[in-house]
Short mmCIF file of C-alpha atoms and ligand atoms in Angstrom, two decimals:
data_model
loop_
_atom_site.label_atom_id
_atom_site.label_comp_id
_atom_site.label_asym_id
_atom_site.label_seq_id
_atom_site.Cartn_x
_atom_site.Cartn_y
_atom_site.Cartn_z
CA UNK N 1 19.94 0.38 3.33
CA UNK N 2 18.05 2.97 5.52
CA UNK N 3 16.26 2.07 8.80
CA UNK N 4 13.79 4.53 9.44
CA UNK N 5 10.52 4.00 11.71
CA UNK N 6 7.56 4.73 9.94
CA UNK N 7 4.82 6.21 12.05
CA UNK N 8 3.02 9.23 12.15
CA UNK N 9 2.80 10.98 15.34
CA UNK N 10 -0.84 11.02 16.05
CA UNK N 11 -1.11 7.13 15.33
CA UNK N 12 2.24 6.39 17.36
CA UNK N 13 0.73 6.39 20.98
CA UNK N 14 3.13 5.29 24.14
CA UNK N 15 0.40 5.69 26.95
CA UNK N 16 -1.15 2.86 29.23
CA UNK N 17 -1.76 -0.23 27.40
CA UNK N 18 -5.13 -1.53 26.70
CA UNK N 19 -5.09 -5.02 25.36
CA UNK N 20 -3.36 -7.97 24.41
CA UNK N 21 0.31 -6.82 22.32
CA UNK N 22 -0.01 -7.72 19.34
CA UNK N 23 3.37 -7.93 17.55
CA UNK N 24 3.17 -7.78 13.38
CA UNK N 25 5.88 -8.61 10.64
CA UNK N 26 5.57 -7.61 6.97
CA UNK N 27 8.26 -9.05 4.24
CA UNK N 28 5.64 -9.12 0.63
CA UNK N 29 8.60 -7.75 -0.96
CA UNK N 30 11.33 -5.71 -0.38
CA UNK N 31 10.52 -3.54 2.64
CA UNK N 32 11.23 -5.43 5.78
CA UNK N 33 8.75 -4.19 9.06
CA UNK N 34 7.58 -4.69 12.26
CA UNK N 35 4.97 -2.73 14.78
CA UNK N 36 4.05 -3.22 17.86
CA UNK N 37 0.28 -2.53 18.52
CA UNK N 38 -2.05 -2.34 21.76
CA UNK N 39 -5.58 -2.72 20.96
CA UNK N 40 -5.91 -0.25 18.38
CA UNK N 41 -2.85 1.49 19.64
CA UNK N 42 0.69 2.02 17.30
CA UNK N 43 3.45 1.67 19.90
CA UNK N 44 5.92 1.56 17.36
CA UNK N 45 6.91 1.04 14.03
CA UNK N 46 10.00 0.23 12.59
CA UNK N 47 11.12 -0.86 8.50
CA UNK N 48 14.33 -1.49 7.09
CA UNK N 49 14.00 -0.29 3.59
CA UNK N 50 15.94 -1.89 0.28
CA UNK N 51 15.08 0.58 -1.98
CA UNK N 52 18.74 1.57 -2.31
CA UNK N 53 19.67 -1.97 -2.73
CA UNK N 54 16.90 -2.88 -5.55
CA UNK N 55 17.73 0.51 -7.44
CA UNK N 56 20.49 -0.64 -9.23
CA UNK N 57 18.66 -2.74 -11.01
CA UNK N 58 15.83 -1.35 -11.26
CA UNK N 59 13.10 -3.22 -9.55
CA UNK N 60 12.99 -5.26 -6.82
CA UNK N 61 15.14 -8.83 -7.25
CA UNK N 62 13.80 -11.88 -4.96
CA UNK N 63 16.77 -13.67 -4.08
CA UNK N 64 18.28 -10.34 -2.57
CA UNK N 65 15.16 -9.10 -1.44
CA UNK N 66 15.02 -12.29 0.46
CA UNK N 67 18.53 -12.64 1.73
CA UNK N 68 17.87 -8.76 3.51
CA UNK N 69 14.62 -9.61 5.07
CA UNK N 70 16.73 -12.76 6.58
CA UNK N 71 19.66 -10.47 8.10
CA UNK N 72 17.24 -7.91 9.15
CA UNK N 73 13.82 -9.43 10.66
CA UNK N 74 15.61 -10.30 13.87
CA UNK N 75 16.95 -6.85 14.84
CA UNK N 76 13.99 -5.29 13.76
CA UNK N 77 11.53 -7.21 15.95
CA UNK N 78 14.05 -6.25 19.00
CA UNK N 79 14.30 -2.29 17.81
CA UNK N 80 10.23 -2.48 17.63
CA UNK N 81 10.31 -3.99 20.72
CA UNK N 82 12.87 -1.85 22.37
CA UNK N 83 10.84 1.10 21.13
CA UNK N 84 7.51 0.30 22.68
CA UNK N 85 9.52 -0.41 25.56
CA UNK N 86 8.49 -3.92 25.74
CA UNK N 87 9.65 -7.84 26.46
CA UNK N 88 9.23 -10.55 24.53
CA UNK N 89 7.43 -12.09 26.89
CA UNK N 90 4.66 -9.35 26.45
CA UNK N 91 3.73 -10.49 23.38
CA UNK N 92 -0.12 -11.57 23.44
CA UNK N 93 0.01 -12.17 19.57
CA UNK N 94 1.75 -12.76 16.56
CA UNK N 95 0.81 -11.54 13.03
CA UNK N 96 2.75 -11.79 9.90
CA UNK N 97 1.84 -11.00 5.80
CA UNK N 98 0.19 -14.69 4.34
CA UNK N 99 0.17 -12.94 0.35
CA UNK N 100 -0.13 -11.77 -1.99
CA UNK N 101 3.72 -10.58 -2.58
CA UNK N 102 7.07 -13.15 -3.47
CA UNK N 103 7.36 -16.23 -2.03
CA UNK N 104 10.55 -15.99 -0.91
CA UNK N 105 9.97 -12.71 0.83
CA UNK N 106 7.18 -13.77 2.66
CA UNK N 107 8.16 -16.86 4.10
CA UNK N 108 11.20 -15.27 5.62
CA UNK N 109 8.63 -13.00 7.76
CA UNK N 110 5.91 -15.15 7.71
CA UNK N 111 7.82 -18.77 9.02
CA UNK N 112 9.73 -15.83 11.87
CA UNK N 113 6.19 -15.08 12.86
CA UNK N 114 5.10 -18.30 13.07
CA UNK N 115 8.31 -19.68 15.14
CA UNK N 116 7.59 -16.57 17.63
CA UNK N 117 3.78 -17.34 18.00
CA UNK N 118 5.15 -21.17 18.77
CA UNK N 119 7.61 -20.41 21.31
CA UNK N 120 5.82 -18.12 23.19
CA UNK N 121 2.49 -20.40 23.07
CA UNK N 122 0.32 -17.09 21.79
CA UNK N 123 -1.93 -17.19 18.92
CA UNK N 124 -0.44 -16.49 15.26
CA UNK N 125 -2.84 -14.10 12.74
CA UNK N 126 -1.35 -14.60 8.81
CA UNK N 127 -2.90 -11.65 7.16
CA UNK N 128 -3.46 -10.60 3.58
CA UNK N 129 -1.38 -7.74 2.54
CA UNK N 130 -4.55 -5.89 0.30
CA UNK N 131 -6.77 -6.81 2.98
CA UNK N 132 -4.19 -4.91 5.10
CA UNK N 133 -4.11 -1.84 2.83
CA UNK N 134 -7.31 -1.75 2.22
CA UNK N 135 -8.24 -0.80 5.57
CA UNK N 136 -5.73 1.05 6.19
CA UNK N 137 -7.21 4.51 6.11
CA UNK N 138 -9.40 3.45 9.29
CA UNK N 139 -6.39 3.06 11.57
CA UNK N 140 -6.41 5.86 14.12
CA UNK N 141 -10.07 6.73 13.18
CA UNK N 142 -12.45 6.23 16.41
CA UNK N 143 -14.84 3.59 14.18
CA UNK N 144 -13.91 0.74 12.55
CA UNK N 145 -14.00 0.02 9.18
CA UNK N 146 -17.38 0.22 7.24
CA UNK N 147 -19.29 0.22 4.60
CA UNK N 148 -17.10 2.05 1.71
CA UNK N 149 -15.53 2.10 -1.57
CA UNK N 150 -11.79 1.44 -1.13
CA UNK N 151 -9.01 2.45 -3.68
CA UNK N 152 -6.25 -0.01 -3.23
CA UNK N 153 -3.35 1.78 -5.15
CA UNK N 154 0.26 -0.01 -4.79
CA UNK N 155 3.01 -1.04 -6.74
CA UNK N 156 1.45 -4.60 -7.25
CA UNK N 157 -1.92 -4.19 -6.97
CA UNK N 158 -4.73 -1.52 -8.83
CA UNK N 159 -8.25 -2.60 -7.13
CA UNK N 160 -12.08 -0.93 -6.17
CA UNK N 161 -12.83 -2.94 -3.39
CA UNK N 162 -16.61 -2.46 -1.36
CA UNK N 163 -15.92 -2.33 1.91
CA UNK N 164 -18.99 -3.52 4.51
CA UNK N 165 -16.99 -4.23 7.62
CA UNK N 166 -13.85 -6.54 8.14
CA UNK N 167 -14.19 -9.51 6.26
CA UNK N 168 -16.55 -8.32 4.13
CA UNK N 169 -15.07 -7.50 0.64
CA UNK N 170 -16.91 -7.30 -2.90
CA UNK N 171 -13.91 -6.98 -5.64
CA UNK N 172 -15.41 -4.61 -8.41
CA UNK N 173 -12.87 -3.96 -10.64
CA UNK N 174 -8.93 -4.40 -10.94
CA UNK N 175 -6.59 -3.91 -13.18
CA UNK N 176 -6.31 -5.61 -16.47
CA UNK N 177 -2.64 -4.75 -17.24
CA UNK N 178 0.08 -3.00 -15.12
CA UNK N 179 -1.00 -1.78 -11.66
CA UNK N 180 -0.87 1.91 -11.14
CA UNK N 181 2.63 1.63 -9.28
CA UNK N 182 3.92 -0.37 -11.28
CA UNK N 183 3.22 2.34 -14.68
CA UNK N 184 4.52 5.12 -12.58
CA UNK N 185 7.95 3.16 -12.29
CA UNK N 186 8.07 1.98 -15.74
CA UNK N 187 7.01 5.23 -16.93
CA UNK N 188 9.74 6.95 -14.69
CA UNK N 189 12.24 4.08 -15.87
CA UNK N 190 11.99 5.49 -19.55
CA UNK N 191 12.49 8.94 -18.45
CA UNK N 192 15.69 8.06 -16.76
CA UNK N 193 14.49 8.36 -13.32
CA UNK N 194 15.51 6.38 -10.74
CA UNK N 195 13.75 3.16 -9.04
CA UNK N 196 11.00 3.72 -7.68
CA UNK N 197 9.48 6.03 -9.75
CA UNK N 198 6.46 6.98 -8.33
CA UNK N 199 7.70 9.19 -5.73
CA UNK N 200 10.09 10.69 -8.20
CA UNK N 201 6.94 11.74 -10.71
CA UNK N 202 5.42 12.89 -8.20
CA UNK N 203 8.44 15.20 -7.23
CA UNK N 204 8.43 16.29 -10.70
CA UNK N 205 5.36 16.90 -12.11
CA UNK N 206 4.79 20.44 -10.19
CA UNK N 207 7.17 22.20 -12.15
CA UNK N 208 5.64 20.43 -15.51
CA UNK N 209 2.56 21.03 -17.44
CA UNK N 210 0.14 18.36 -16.81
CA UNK N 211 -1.61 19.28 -20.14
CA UNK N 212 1.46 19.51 -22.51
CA UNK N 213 1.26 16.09 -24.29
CA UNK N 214 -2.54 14.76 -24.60
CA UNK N 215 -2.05 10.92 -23.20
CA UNK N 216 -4.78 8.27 -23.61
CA UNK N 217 -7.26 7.27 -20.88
CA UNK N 218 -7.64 3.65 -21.11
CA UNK N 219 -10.94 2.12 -20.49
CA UNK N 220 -12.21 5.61 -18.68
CA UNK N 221 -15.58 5.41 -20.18
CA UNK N 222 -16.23 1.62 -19.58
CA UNK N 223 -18.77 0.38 -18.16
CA UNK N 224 -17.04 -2.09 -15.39
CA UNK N 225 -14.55 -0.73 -12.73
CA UNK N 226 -11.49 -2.20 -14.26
CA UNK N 227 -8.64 -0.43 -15.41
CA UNK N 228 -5.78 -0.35 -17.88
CA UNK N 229 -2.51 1.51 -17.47
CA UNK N 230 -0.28 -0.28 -19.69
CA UNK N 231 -1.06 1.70 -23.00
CA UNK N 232 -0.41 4.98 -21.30
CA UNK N 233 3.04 3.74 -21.02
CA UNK N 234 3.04 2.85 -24.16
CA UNK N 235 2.14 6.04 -25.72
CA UNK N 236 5.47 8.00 -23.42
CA UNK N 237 7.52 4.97 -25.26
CA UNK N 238 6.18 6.86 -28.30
CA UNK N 239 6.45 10.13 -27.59
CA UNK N 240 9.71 10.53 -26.12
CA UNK N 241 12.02 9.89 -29.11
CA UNK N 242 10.01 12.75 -30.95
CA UNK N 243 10.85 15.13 -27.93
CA UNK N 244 13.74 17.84 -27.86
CA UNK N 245 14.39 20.22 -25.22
CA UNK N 246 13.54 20.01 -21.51
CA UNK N 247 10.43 17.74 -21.77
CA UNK N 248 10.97 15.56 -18.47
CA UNK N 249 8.73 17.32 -16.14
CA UNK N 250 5.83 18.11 -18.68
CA UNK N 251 5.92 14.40 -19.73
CA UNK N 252 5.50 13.11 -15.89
CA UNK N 253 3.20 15.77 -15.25
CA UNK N 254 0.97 15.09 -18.26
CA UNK N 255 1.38 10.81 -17.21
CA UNK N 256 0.67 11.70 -14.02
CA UNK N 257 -2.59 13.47 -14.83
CA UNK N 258 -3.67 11.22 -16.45
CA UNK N 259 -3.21 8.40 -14.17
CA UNK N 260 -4.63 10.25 -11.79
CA UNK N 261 -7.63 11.21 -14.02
CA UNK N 262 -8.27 7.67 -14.40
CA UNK N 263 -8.56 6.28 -10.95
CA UNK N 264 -10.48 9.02 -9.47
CA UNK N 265 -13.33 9.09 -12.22
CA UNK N 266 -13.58 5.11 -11.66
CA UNK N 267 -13.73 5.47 -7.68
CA UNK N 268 -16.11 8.48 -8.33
CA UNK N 269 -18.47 6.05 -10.65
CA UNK N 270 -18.23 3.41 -8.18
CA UNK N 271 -19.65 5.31 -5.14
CA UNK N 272 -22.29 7.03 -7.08
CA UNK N 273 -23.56 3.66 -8.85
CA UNK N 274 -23.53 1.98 -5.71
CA UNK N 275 -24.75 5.11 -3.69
CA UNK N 276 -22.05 4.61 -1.10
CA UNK N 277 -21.21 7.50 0.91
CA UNK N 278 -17.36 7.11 2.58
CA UNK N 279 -14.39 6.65 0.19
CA UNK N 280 -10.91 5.29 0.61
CA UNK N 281 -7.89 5.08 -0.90
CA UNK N 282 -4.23 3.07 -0.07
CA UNK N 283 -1.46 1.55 -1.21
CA UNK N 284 1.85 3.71 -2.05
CA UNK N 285 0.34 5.30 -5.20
CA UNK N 286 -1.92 6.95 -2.30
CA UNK N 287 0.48 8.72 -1.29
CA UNK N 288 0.63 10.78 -4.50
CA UNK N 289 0.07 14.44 -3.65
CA UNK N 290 -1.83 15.10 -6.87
CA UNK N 291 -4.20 11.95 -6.79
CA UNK N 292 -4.83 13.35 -2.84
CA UNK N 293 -5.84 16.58 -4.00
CA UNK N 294 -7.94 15.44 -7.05
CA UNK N 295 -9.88 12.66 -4.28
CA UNK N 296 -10.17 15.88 -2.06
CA UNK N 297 -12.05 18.08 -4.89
CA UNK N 298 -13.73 15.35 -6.13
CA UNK N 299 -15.15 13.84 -2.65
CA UNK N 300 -16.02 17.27 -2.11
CA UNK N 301 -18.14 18.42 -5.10
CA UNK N 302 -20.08 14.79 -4.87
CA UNK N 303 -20.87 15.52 -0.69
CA UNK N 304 -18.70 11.99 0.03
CA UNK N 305 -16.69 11.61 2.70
CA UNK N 306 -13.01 10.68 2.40
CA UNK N 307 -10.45 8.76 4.42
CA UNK N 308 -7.31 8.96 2.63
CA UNK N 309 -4.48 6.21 4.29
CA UNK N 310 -1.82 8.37 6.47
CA UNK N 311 0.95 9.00 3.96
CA UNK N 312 3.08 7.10 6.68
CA UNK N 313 0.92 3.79 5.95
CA UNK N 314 0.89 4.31 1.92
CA UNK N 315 3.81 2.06 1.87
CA UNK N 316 4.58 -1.10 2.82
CA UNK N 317 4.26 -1.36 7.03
CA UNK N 318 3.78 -3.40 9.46
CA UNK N 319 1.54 -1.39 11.35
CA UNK N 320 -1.29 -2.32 9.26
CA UNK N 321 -0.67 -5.43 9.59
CA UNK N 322 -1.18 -5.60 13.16
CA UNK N 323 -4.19 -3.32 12.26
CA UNK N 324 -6.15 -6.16 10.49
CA UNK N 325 -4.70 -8.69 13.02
CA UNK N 326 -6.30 -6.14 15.83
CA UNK N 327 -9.74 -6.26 14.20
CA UNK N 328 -9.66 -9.99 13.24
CA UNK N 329 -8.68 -11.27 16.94
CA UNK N 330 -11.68 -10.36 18.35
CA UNK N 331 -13.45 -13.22 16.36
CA UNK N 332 -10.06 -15.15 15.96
CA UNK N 333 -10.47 -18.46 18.52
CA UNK N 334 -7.67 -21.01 17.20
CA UNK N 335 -4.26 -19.99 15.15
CA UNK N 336 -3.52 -19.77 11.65
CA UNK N 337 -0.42 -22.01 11.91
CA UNK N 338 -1.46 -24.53 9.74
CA UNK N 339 -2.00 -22.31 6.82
CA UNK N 340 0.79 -21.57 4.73
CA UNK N 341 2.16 -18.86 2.92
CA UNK N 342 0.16 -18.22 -0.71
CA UNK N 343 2.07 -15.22 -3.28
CA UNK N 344 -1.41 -15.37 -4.91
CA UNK N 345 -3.75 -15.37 -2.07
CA UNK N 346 -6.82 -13.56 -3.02
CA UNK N 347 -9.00 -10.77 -1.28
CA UNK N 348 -11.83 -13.23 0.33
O1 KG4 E 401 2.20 -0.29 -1.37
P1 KG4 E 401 3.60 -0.35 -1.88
O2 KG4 E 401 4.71 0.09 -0.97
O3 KG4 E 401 3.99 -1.79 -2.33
C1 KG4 E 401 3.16 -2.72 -2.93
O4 KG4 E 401 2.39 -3.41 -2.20
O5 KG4 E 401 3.23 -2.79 -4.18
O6 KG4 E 401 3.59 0.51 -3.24
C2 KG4 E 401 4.79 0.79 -3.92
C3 KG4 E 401 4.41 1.56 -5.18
C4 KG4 E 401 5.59 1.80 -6.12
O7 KG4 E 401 5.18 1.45 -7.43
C5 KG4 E 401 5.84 3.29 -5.99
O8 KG4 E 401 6.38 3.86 -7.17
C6 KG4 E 401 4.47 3.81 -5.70
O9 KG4 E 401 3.89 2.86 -4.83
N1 KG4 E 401 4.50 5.12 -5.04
C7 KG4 E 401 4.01 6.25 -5.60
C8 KG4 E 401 4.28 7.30 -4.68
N2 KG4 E 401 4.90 6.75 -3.58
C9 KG4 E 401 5.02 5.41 -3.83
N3 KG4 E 401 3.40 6.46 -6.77
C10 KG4 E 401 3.04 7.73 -7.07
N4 KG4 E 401 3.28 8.78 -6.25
C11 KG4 E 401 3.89 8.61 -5.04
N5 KG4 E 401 4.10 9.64 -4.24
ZN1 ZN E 402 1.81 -3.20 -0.49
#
């Protein structure tokens, strides 16, 4: 298991603080975090990852997944604190992840929030983890969020979202089959690569042809913004027991592409039907070098702008958590402690 604190240096910021703490907990699945936040300051941000633990068996199991958050939420709400050089008693707020993700992940971080927020009499924020990734990208930018097309790319989740401030979310399109994330592991899973695969393709795929094997685009040229990954897959299933030689690289490159191909022509069509000018993209497929290039060229050549997520909030944080807790607390007058957890809560 490898602690590492996840910040980038221009959003971690340790100077005079300017509002209430705000203390945030994310445990949707198998990364446990926690930041510390002041206003729209990151004062720190720590996550215990179980990647190592998970990639045995190839995905993420929920009983362990669980079991770590349990051993590990405690120490790494006093490491977060320790590192924005704060007390407990500091705490103006707590936040924690409501859904979408496992149930038995979240209420491990979501029922410590809660217990927190009670004993220190401070107001508790449950947030929604695509609400969270969707904005993202606008954490450490001096505006808010605002009107956009957003690009919510993660291991659970494939979804064009229009943005028009917080709160204020139009679902366009999702996925109909796998989520992007969730095709680059499979598809990394069949080329003997371990779990998770994304970051491995990704690794890969400059030293392979990304035009080598000619793999489908599902549902490209529809008319809706939904999207289908699951038959790419299939096709690598196909092709790899006809391939001889060294093939890995071309084959992740050439899934890759076409992945890649895929959600930036959708985003693309989105903004230009609806004549919206800022894009966005998150989630841990965000982080994908190529798909950040191809948004670059793309925004580009179409005059939009783009706000790609910092490759240190791709992945499952805590820091944006406390980012959508920040911007919902100025309207926030009671406590979400009545509400429960939901593993299926939707994007309101
Ligand atoms: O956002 P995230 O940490 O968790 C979910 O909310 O699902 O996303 C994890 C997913 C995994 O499927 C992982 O393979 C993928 O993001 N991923 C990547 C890259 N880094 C992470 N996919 C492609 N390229 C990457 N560099
Ligand atoms: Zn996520």
């Amino acid at each position: 298991m490898a602690d590492k604190s996840a910040t980038s240096d221009e959003l971690l910021c340790e100077g005079r603080l300017s509002g209430p703490i705000v203390l945030s907990v994310e445990t949707s699945c198998d990364e446990t975090a926690v930041a510390a936040l002041d206003g729209r300051r990151l004062l720190s941000s720590c996550i215990s990852s179980q990647t190592l633990i998970h990639q045995e068996f190839g995905g993420v199991v929920p009983e362990v997944a669980s079991r770590n958050h349990l051993s590990k939420i405690e120490p790494l709400v006093n490491q977060a604190l320790d590192k924005a050089n704060l007390q407990v008693k500091q705490i103006g707020c707590v936040a924690a992840t409501r859904g979408p993700g496992l149930l038995t992940s979240l209420l491990v971080g979501y029922s410590f929030g809660k217990g927190l927020a009670i004993g220190l009499g401070k107001p508790f924020i449950g947030v929604n983890h695509i609400e969270a990734h969707l904005l993202s990208p606008f954490f450490g930018t001096e505006f808010g969020p605002e009107r956009s097309i957003g690009l919510v790319v993660s291991g659970g989740h494939t979804l064009l979202v229009l943005v028009d401030g917080v709160g204020q979310y139009k679902v366009l399109g999702g996925t109909v089959d796998d989520a992007a994330g969730e095709a680059f592991d499979k598809v990394a899973k069949l080329l003997g690569l371990p779990y998770p695969g994304g970051p491995q393709i990704d690794a890969l795929a400059p030293r392979g042809n990304p035009h080598r094997y000619d793999l489908p685009r599902p549902m490209v040229g529809s008319r809706d913004f939904n999207f289908s990954f699951s038959g790419i897959k299939t096709a690598v299933r196909y092709l790899l027991p006809k391939l001889e030689g060294d093939y890995v690289a071309d084959v992740a490159a050439s899934f890759q592409e076409a992945v890649v191909d895929i959600l930036v022509r959708k985003t693309m069509a989105a903004a230009a039907e609806l004549r919206v000018d800022l894009i966005t993209a998150s989630g841990g497929v965000s982080c994908n070098s190529r798909l950040r290039q191809r948004m670059g060229e793309a925004a580009e050549r179409s005059g939009k702008r783009l706000l790609l997520a910092e490759p240190a909030l791709t992945t499952d944080n805590a820091a944006m958590i406390g980012y959508v807790a920040v911007q919902r607390s100025r309207e926030i007058t009671g406590s979400d402690l009545a509400l429960d957890a939901d593993p299926n809560l939707a994007l309101a």
